[in-house]
Structure formats: C-alpha cells, structure tokens
Amino acid sequence: MVSKKSKYFNEGLQVTFFEVIYFKSALRQLLILERISILLVNDGFISVEINNRKMSISKNDILVIPKRTIVEILTISNPLQICQLSFTSEFTFENSLKKPHIGYFEFFITMYPPALSLKNKEVLRVIKLFKLLDCKTRSSNKHVFKKEAVLFSFNLLLYELAGIYNKYYQHIPVVHTGKEKLVVQFFRILEINCRSQHHVQFYADALFITPGHLTKTVKAVTTKTAKQFIEEALILEIKIVLQNNELTIASIIEELQFPNASFFSSFFKRYTGLSPTEYRLRLNL
C-alpha cells in the first residue's frame, strides 16, 4: 500500500504499480473522494456501483472515476492486482504542461463511459508509463530535476490515456450542459488572456454575461470561483517568467500588467509564501 506520508501524496498525487489487493477495504482506501482515480486491472476483477450504475472490470480494463463520485465496491477477486493513479484538481493545475487547462481533463473524463477494455499493445504502453511515474515519484529527493521528471511522467500518462479514450469514443456525440459549455469557453479565453487580463469583468464581457453569473456558473461546475482560476493561472505565468533570469522584476511587472511592484509582490507572496525575488533565488539554488 502506498504510504500516505509520502511527499507526493500530501501534494495531491498517489501512484501504485502492480499492487496486490486481497480485501475490499484495501481497495476502498485507494479511492479518495476528493481525487480523480484511474484503475488499470492487471489481474482479477472488480464489481462496483458508480452513481447507481453497476459495472464489472477485469484484466486489461481501465476505470476512470471522477472526483466526488460515490463508488460502492461490490466484489473483488482474491487476489486482485492493479495499477492505480489518483490526483487532485490542484495537482493537475500545478503540473499540467498546457495551462490553464485544469478543468479540461476533468471534463474529458466525464464525457465518456468510465470503463474501457484495452488492447494488449495499449496495456503495455500504459503499464510502462505507470512504471515510469512510480519510479520518478520514488526517486531520491537529491535528484536535482525530480520535480520536472514527475511532471513530465504524469503528463505522459494522462495524454496517453486521453488519446486512448478519444480513439474509442470520438464518434460518440458529447452532450455538455449549458453551464459546462460556458466554463469550457471561460477556460479557453483565460488561456489566451490570463497574462494581461486579471479581472472577472473582462471574461464576463467576453462571454456576454454578468460577472456574477460567470462566478456562480464556474463555482457550480468546478467548486472554485472564476477569480480563483484567474489568479491561479496568473501565479503560474509568474512562476514561468521568473525562471528566465534575463527578465528583471520590473520588466515582468510591466509584461504581466501589474500596477506596481508592491502589488505584484504581495499578490505573489499571498499564494506562495515567498516574494518574487525569494522564489527566483530558490530556483537558482
């Protein structure tokens, strides 16, 4: 069983590789309500009820469980062997290669049926990526690029899984609610404009709705406000530009259109606990 004391568990990521499970209670511990969970059955079977829908998955099947999904484990084989990945929305946001697409993966996995039978070649590819991610999370903290290695391994696995699901279900018409469509539009506009536009009013105007309606809709779909997404996207942009030592703090303030140095520093410190200068110094240690 994965230790909940591991660094990456506390940061929102849990990965198990060829875990052997004998009891339903052990499997239940891996399925955390506030995290997205992905299970690949290596051997055995699982019968579950998800949102009042019963299903069974067996060897070479994969099951994706969105967060806040009630899962009742009906039966499991004894033993059961799985690879498992779970992660929070926050971990996805902080470690996504394509920002600020925090919501995209969560929308993507709710588009399609949660279970899928993989072909042998697909299983081998997915297992290799599970193994890679497991290896990188377990590597020594002395590895100077451990965080980057985990980031790329995590993204490789998610992109592979997204590609597989899209391959099998691309012809199924996707039906989004009006609220979900609006939130996806918001994410797209945010990706393009987050560096220069920091206020909810801009995004509401772009969507031809009121700021209150945008905030209420985003909150209903994602449990976070539009302002939170805007500020988190901006923090990530700041972290990216701070990695470029050729850019002065003054030029970054101008590029990201902050009113002054004091506001810029206090905004960044509120989220990170560090001033921009302190954060940059840590990057160069």
mmCIF file of N, CA and C in Angstrom, residues 161-246:
data_model
loop_
_atom_site.group_PDB
_atom_site.id
_atom_site.type_symbol
_atom_site.label_atom_id
_atom_site.label_comp_id
_atom_site.label_asym_id
_atom_site.label_seq_id
_atom_site.Cartn_x
_atom_site.Cartn_y
_atom_site.Cartn_z
ATOM 1 N N LEU A 161 -3.624 8.177 -21.879
ATOM 2 C CA LEU A 161 -4.978 7.735 -21.534
ATOM 3 C C LEU A 161 -6.036 8.551 -22.274
ATOM 4 N N ALA A 162 -5.826 9.863 -22.351
ATOM 5 C CA ALA A 162 -6.779 10.713 -23.070
ATOM 6 C C ALA A 162 -6.849 10.317 -24.539
ATOM 7 N N GLY A 163 -5.691 9.996 -25.125
ATOM 8 C CA GLY A 163 -5.655 9.573 -26.521
ATOM 9 C C GLY A 163 -6.393 8.272 -26.754
ATOM 10 N N ILE A 164 -6.242 7.336 -25.823
ATOM 11 C CA ILE A 164 -6.925 6.042 -25.942
ATOM 12 C C ILE A 164 -8.435 6.225 -25.847
ATOM 13 N N TYR A 165 -8.885 6.988 -24.858
ATOM 14 C CA TYR A 165 -10.327 7.218 -24.714
ATOM 15 C C TYR A 165 -10.896 7.923 -25.940
ATOM 16 N N ASN A 166 -10.176 8.916 -26.420
ATOM 17 C CA ASN A 166 -10.646 9.653 -27.589
ATOM 18 C C ASN A 166 -10.717 8.756 -28.822
ATOM 19 N N LYS A 167 -9.770 7.831 -28.946
ATOM 20 C CA LYS A 167 -9.746 6.898 -30.083
ATOM 21 C C LYS A 167 -11.009 6.054 -30.135
ATOM 22 N N TYR A 168 -11.434 5.566 -28.974
ATOM 23 C CA TYR A 168 -12.569 4.649 -28.942
ATOM 24 C C TYR A 168 -13.921 5.348 -28.899
ATOM 25 N N TYR A 169 -13.925 6.587 -28.405
ATOM 26 C CA TYR A 169 -15.213 7.246 -28.212
ATOM 27 C C TYR A 169 -15.373 8.538 -29.011
ATOM 28 N N GLN A 170 -14.497 8.762 -29.988
ATOM 29 C CA GLN A 170 -14.567 10.023 -30.732
ATOM 30 C C GLN A 170 -15.844 10.158 -31.556
ATOM 31 N N HIS A 171 -16.504 9.044 -31.870
ATOM 32 C CA HIS A 171 -17.721 9.106 -32.674
ATOM 33 C C HIS A 171 -18.986 9.216 -31.819
ATOM 34 N N ILE A 172 -18.788 9.168 -30.490
ATOM 35 C CA ILE A 172 -19.944 9.320 -29.600
ATOM 36 C C ILE A 172 -20.220 10.806 -29.405
ATOM 37 N N PRO A 173 -21.418 11.261 -29.713
ATOM 38 C CA PRO A 173 -21.708 12.689 -29.527
ATOM 39 C C PRO A 173 -21.632 13.068 -28.052
ATOM 40 N N VAL A 174 -20.897 14.123 -27.775
ATOM 41 C CA VAL A 174 -20.723 14.578 -26.398
ATOM 42 C C VAL A 174 -21.766 15.643 -26.086
ATOM 43 N N VAL A 175 -22.478 15.448 -25.014
ATOM 44 C CA VAL A 175 -23.506 16.401 -24.621
ATOM 45 C C VAL A 175 -23.074 17.089 -23.330
ATOM 46 N N HIS A 176 -22.781 18.361 -23.437
ATOM 47 C CA HIS A 176 -22.453 19.156 -22.255
ATOM 48 C C HIS A 176 -23.684 19.936 -21.828
ATOM 49 N N THR A 177 -23.789 20.182 -20.568
ATOM 50 C CA THR A 177 -24.819 21.101 -20.102
ATOM 51 C C THR A 177 -24.420 22.510 -20.520
ATOM 52 N N GLY A 178 -25.378 23.407 -20.488
ATOM 53 C CA GLY A 178 -25.083 24.791 -20.822
ATOM 54 C C GLY A 178 -24.021 25.381 -19.909
ATOM 55 N N LYS A 179 -24.073 25.001 -18.640
ATOM 56 C CA LYS A 179 -23.088 25.509 -17.682
ATOM 57 C C LYS A 179 -21.689 25.012 -18.016
ATOM 58 N N GLU A 180 -21.563 23.726 -18.365
ATOM 59 C CA GLU A 180 -20.256 23.163 -18.696
ATOM 60 C C GLU A 180 -19.673 23.819 -19.941
ATOM 61 N N LYS A 181 -20.513 24.060 -20.948
ATOM 62 C CA LYS A 181 -20.049 24.721 -22.168
ATOM 63 C C LYS A 181 -19.504 26.107 -21.849
ATOM 64 N N LEU A 182 -20.195 26.806 -20.969
ATOM 65 C CA LEU A 182 -19.768 28.148 -20.593
ATOM 66 C C LEU A 182 -18.419 28.115 -19.889
ATOM 67 N N VAL A 183 -18.227 27.134 -19.007
ATOM 68 C CA VAL A 183 -16.970 27.027 -18.278
ATOM 69 C C VAL A 183 -15.821 26.684 -19.224
ATOM 70 N N VAL A 184 -16.049 25.800 -20.184
ATOM 71 C CA VAL A 184 -15.011 25.468 -21.162
ATOM 72 C C VAL A 184 -14.637 26.713 -21.966
ATOM 73 N N GLN A 185 -15.628 27.496 -22.359
ATOM 74 C CA GLN A 185 -15.347 28.748 -23.067
ATOM 75 C C GLN A 185 -14.522 29.689 -22.198
ATOM 76 N N PHE A 186 -14.861 29.740 -20.929
ATOM 77 C CA PHE A 186 -14.106 30.578 -19.991
ATOM 78 C C PHE A 186 -12.650 30.139 -19.930
ATOM 79 N N PHE A 187 -12.404 28.824 -19.844
ATOM 80 C CA PHE A 187 -11.030 28.320 -19.797
ATOM 81 C C PHE A 187 -10.255 28.714 -21.052
ATOM 82 N N ARG A 188 -10.895 28.636 -22.195
ATOM 83 C CA ARG A 188 -10.220 28.969 -23.454
ATOM 84 C C ARG A 188 -9.841 30.444 -23.508
ATOM 85 N N ILE A 189 -10.761 31.296 -23.082
ATOM 86 C CA ILE A 189 -10.471 32.732 -23.066
ATOM 87 C C ILE A 189 -9.392 33.041 -22.035
ATOM 88 N N LEU A 190 -9.443 32.350 -20.898
ATOM 89 C CA LEU A 190 -8.451 32.550 -19.842
ATOM 90 C C LEU A 190 -7.057 32.178 -20.317
ATOM 91 N N GLU A 191 -6.946 31.077 -21.048
ATOM 92 C CA GLU A 191 -5.631 30.645 -21.532
ATOM 93 C C GLU A 191 -4.975 31.715 -22.394
ATOM 94 N N ILE A 192 -5.762 32.364 -23.214
ATOM 95 C CA ILE A 192 -5.229 33.363 -24.137
ATOM 96 C C ILE A 192 -4.917 34.679 -23.434
ATOM 97 N N ASN A 193 -5.710 35.028 -22.431
ATOM 98 C CA ASN A 193 -5.655 36.384 -21.875
ATOM 99 C C ASN A 193 -5.159 36.497 -20.444
ATOM 100 N N CYS A 194 -4.791 35.383 -19.805
ATOM 101 C CA CYS A 194 -4.506 35.443 -18.365
ATOM 102 C C CYS A 194 -3.339 36.357 -18.012
ATOM 103 N N ARG A 195 -2.403 36.557 -18.934
ATOM 104 C CA ARG A 195 -1.266 37.429 -18.623
ATOM 105 C C ARG A 195 -1.675 38.894 -18.514
ATOM 106 N N SER A 196 -2.607 39.286 -19.329
ATOM 107 C CA SER A 196 -2.937 40.714 -19.392
ATOM 108 C C SER A 196 -4.269 41.087 -18.755
ATOM 109 N N GLN A 197 -5.159 40.112 -18.597
ATOM 110 C CA GLN A 197 -6.485 40.407 -18.063
ATOM 111 C C GLN A 197 -6.699 39.670 -16.742
ATOM 112 N N HIS A 198 -6.781 40.426 -15.658
ATOM 113 C CA HIS A 198 -6.776 39.844 -14.316
ATOM 114 C C HIS A 198 -8.129 39.934 -13.608
ATOM 115 N N HIS A 199 -9.140 40.427 -14.285
ATOM 116 C CA HIS A 199 -10.412 40.683 -13.608
ATOM 117 C C HIS A 199 -11.555 39.882 -14.228
ATOM 118 N N VAL A 200 -12.482 39.475 -13.377
ATOM 119 C CA VAL A 200 -13.633 38.681 -13.815
ATOM 120 C C VAL A 200 -14.453 39.445 -14.850
ATOM 121 N N GLN A 201 -14.522 40.764 -14.704
ATOM 122 C CA GLN A 201 -15.332 41.586 -15.608
ATOM 123 C C GLN A 201 -14.956 41.360 -17.072
ATOM 124 N N PHE A 202 -13.655 41.281 -17.361
ATOM 125 C CA PHE A 202 -13.208 41.085 -18.750
ATOM 126 C C PHE A 202 -13.764 39.789 -19.329
ATOM 127 N N TYR A 203 -13.659 38.702 -18.561
ATOM 128 C CA TYR A 203 -14.088 37.391 -19.058
ATOM 129 C C TYR A 203 -15.608 37.317 -19.167
ATOM 130 N N ALA A 204 -16.289 37.974 -18.248
ATOM 131 C CA ALA A 204 -17.750 38.026 -18.328
ATOM 132 C C ALA A 204 -18.189 38.790 -19.577
ATOM 133 N N ASP A 205 -17.526 39.912 -19.848
ATOM 134 C CA ASP A 205 -17.848 40.692 -21.044
ATOM 135 C C ASP A 205 -17.598 39.874 -22.308
ATOM 136 N N ALA A 206 -16.496 39.127 -22.324
ATOM 137 C CA ALA A 206 -16.166 38.308 -23.496
ATOM 138 C C ALA A 206 -17.208 37.225 -23.742
ATOM 139 N N LEU A 207 -17.873 36.801 -22.673
ATOM 140 C CA LEU A 207 -18.897 35.755 -22.771
ATOM 141 C C LEU A 207 -20.315 36.328 -22.814
ATOM 142 N N PHE A 208 -20.407 37.671 -22.779
ATOM 143 C CA PHE A 208 -21.699 38.359 -22.846
ATOM 144 C C PHE A 208 -22.624 37.982 -21.686
ATOM 145 N N ILE A 209 -22.020 37.881 -20.504
ATOM 146 C CA ILE A 209 -22.792 37.615 -19.292
ATOM 147 C C ILE A 209 -22.297 38.541 -18.189
ATOM 148 N N THR A 210 -22.986 38.545 -17.071
ATOM 149 C CA THR A 210 -22.557 39.378 -15.950
ATOM 150 C C THR A 210 -21.457 38.672 -15.159
ATOM 151 N N PRO A 211 -20.610 39.426 -14.458
ATOM 152 C CA PRO A 211 -19.592 38.801 -13.606
ATOM 153 C C PRO A 211 -20.196 37.860 -12.573
ATOM 154 N N GLY A 212 -21.333 38.250 -12.026
ATOM 155 C CA GLY A 212 -21.984 37.397 -11.031
ATOM 156 C C GLY A 212 -22.419 36.069 -11.612
ATOM 157 N N HIS A 213 -22.949 36.100 -12.827
ATOM 158 C CA HIS A 213 -23.392 34.863 -13.480
ATOM 159 C C HIS A 213 -22.200 33.968 -13.794
ATOM 160 N N LEU A 214 -21.094 34.562 -14.254
ATOM 161 C CA LEU A 214 -19.892 33.771 -14.540
ATOM 162 C C LEU A 214 -19.358 33.122 -13.272
ATOM 163 N N THR A 215 -19.267 33.896 -12.212
ATOM 164 C CA THR A 215 -18.762 33.366 -10.940
ATOM 165 C C THR A 215 -19.640 32.233 -10.432
ATOM 166 N N LYS A 216 -20.944 32.427 -10.478
ATOM 167 C CA LYS A 216 -21.892 31.417 -9.999
ATOM 168 C C LYS A 216 -21.807 30.141 -10.828
ATOM 169 N N THR A 217 -21.676 30.282 -12.146
ATOM 170 C CA THR A 217 -21.629 29.117 -13.030
ATOM 171 C C THR A 217 -20.343 28.328 -12.845
ATOM 172 N N VAL A 218 -19.217 29.024 -12.816
ATOM 173 C CA VAL A 218 -17.928 28.351 -12.630
ATOM 174 C C VAL A 218 -17.889 27.639 -11.287
ATOM 175 N N LYS A 219 -18.416 28.279 -10.270
ATOM 176 C CA LYS A 219 -18.464 27.687 -8.930
ATOM 177 C C LYS A 219 -19.326 26.429 -8.920
ATOM 178 N N ALA A 220 -20.454 26.463 -9.609
ATOM 179 C CA ALA A 220 -21.370 25.320 -9.626
ATOM 180 C C ALA A 220 -20.751 24.116 -10.321
ATOM 181 N N VAL A 221 -19.972 24.362 -11.368
ATOM 182 C CA VAL A 221 -19.400 23.265 -12.155
ATOM 183 C C VAL A 221 -18.102 22.740 -11.552
ATOM 184 N N THR A 222 -17.264 23.640 -11.023
ATOM 185 C CA THR A 222 -15.912 23.243 -10.598
ATOM 186 C C THR A 222 -15.670 23.336 -9.098
ATOM 187 N N THR A 223 -16.569 23.965 -8.356
ATOM 188 C CA THR A 223 -16.453 24.259 -6.919
ATOM 189 C C THR A 223 -15.446 25.379 -6.635
ATOM 190 N N LYS A 224 -14.885 25.986 -7.669
ATOM 191 C CA LYS A 224 -13.978 27.115 -7.493
ATOM 192 C C LYS A 224 -14.545 28.305 -8.258
ATOM 193 N N THR A 225 -14.174 29.505 -7.841
ATOM 194 C CA THR A 225 -14.702 30.695 -8.495
ATOM 195 C C THR A 225 -13.865 31.071 -9.715
ATOM 196 N N ALA A 226 -14.454 31.897 -10.568
ATOM 197 C CA ALA A 226 -13.721 32.400 -11.731
ATOM 198 C C ALA A 226 -12.485 33.174 -11.283
ATOM 199 N N LYS A 227 -12.620 33.942 -10.223
ATOM 200 C CA LYS A 227 -11.485 34.718 -9.717
ATOM 201 C C LYS A 227 -10.342 33.806 -9.296
ATOM 202 N N GLN A 228 -10.664 32.681 -8.654
ATOM 203 C CA GLN A 228 -9.618 31.743 -8.247
ATOM 204 C C GLN A 228 -8.867 31.200 -9.455
ATOM 205 N N PHE A 229 -9.599 30.836 -10.501
ATOM 206 C CA PHE A 229 -8.950 30.332 -11.708
ATOM 207 C C PHE A 229 -8.062 31.394 -12.345
ATOM 208 N N ILE A 230 -8.551 32.623 -12.390
ATOM 209 C CA ILE A 230 -7.771 33.717 -12.978
ATOM 210 C C ILE A 230 -6.480 33.927 -12.200
ATOM 211 N N GLU A 231 -6.590 33.967 -10.878
ATOM 212 C CA GLU A 231 -5.412 34.220 -10.051
ATOM 213 C C GLU A 231 -4.437 33.052 -10.087
ATOM 214 N N GLU A 232 -4.945 31.814 -10.096
ATOM 215 C CA GLU A 232 -4.063 30.653 -10.161
ATOM 216 C C GLU A 232 -3.338 30.592 -11.504
ATOM 217 N N ALA A 233 -4.035 30.922 -12.575
ATOM 218 C CA ALA A 233 -3.397 30.958 -13.890
ATOM 219 C C ALA A 233 -2.316 32.027 -13.928
ATOM 220 N N LEU A 234 -2.587 33.153 -13.301
ATOM 221 C CA LEU A 234 -1.620 34.247 -13.267
ATOM 222 C C LEU A 234 -0.396 33.877 -12.437
ATOM 223 N N ILE A 235 -0.606 33.216 -11.314
ATOM 224 C CA ILE A 235 0.519 32.761 -10.489
ATOM 225 C C ILE A 235 1.426 31.828 -11.287
ATOM 226 N N LEU A 236 0.831 30.927 -12.053
ATOM 227 C CA LEU A 236 1.624 30.012 -12.868
ATOM 228 C C LEU A 236 2.413 30.758 -13.932
ATOM 229 N N GLU A 237 1.817 31.773 -14.528
ATOM 230 C CA GLU A 237 2.531 32.575 -15.515
ATOM 231 C C GLU A 237 3.708 33.298 -14.869
ATOM 232 N N ILE A 238 3.501 33.809 -13.665
ATOM 233 C CA ILE A 238 4.591 34.484 -12.952
ATOM 234 C C ILE A 238 5.733 33.510 -12.693
ATOM 235 N N LYS A 239 5.397 32.304 -12.245
ATOM 236 C CA LYS A 239 6.428 31.298 -11.983
ATOM 237 C C LYS A 239 7.214 30.971 -13.240
ATOM 238 N N ILE A 240 6.517 30.938 -14.366
ATOM 239 C CA ILE A 240 7.185 30.633 -15.634
ATOM 240 C C ILE A 240 8.176 31.731 -16.006
ATOM 241 N N VAL A 241 7.739 32.981 -15.949
ATOM 242 C CA VAL A 241 8.631 34.074 -16.368
ATOM 243 C C VAL A 241 9.761 34.297 -15.364
ATOM 244 N N LEU A 242 9.540 33.966 -14.102
ATOM 245 C CA LEU A 242 10.612 34.114 -13.109
ATOM 246 C C LEU A 242 11.764 33.151 -13.364
ATOM 247 N N GLN A 243 11.515 32.103 -14.127
ATOM 248 C CA GLN A 243 12.583 31.161 -14.462
ATOM 249 C C GLN A 243 13.572 31.757 -15.457
ATOM 250 N N ASN A 244 13.164 32.805 -16.138
ATOM 251 C CA ASN A 244 14.037 33.473 -17.106
ATOM 252 C C ASN A 244 14.807 34.578 -16.396
ATOM 253 N N ASN A 245 16.059 34.314 -16.071
ATOM 254 C CA ASN A 245 16.859 35.272 -15.309
ATOM 255 C C ASN A 245 17.203 36.531 -16.097
ATOM 256 N N GLU A 246 16.968 36.496 -17.396
ATOM 257 C CA GLU A 246 17.244 37.677 -18.209
ATOM 258 C C GLU A 246 16.158 38.740 -18.040
#
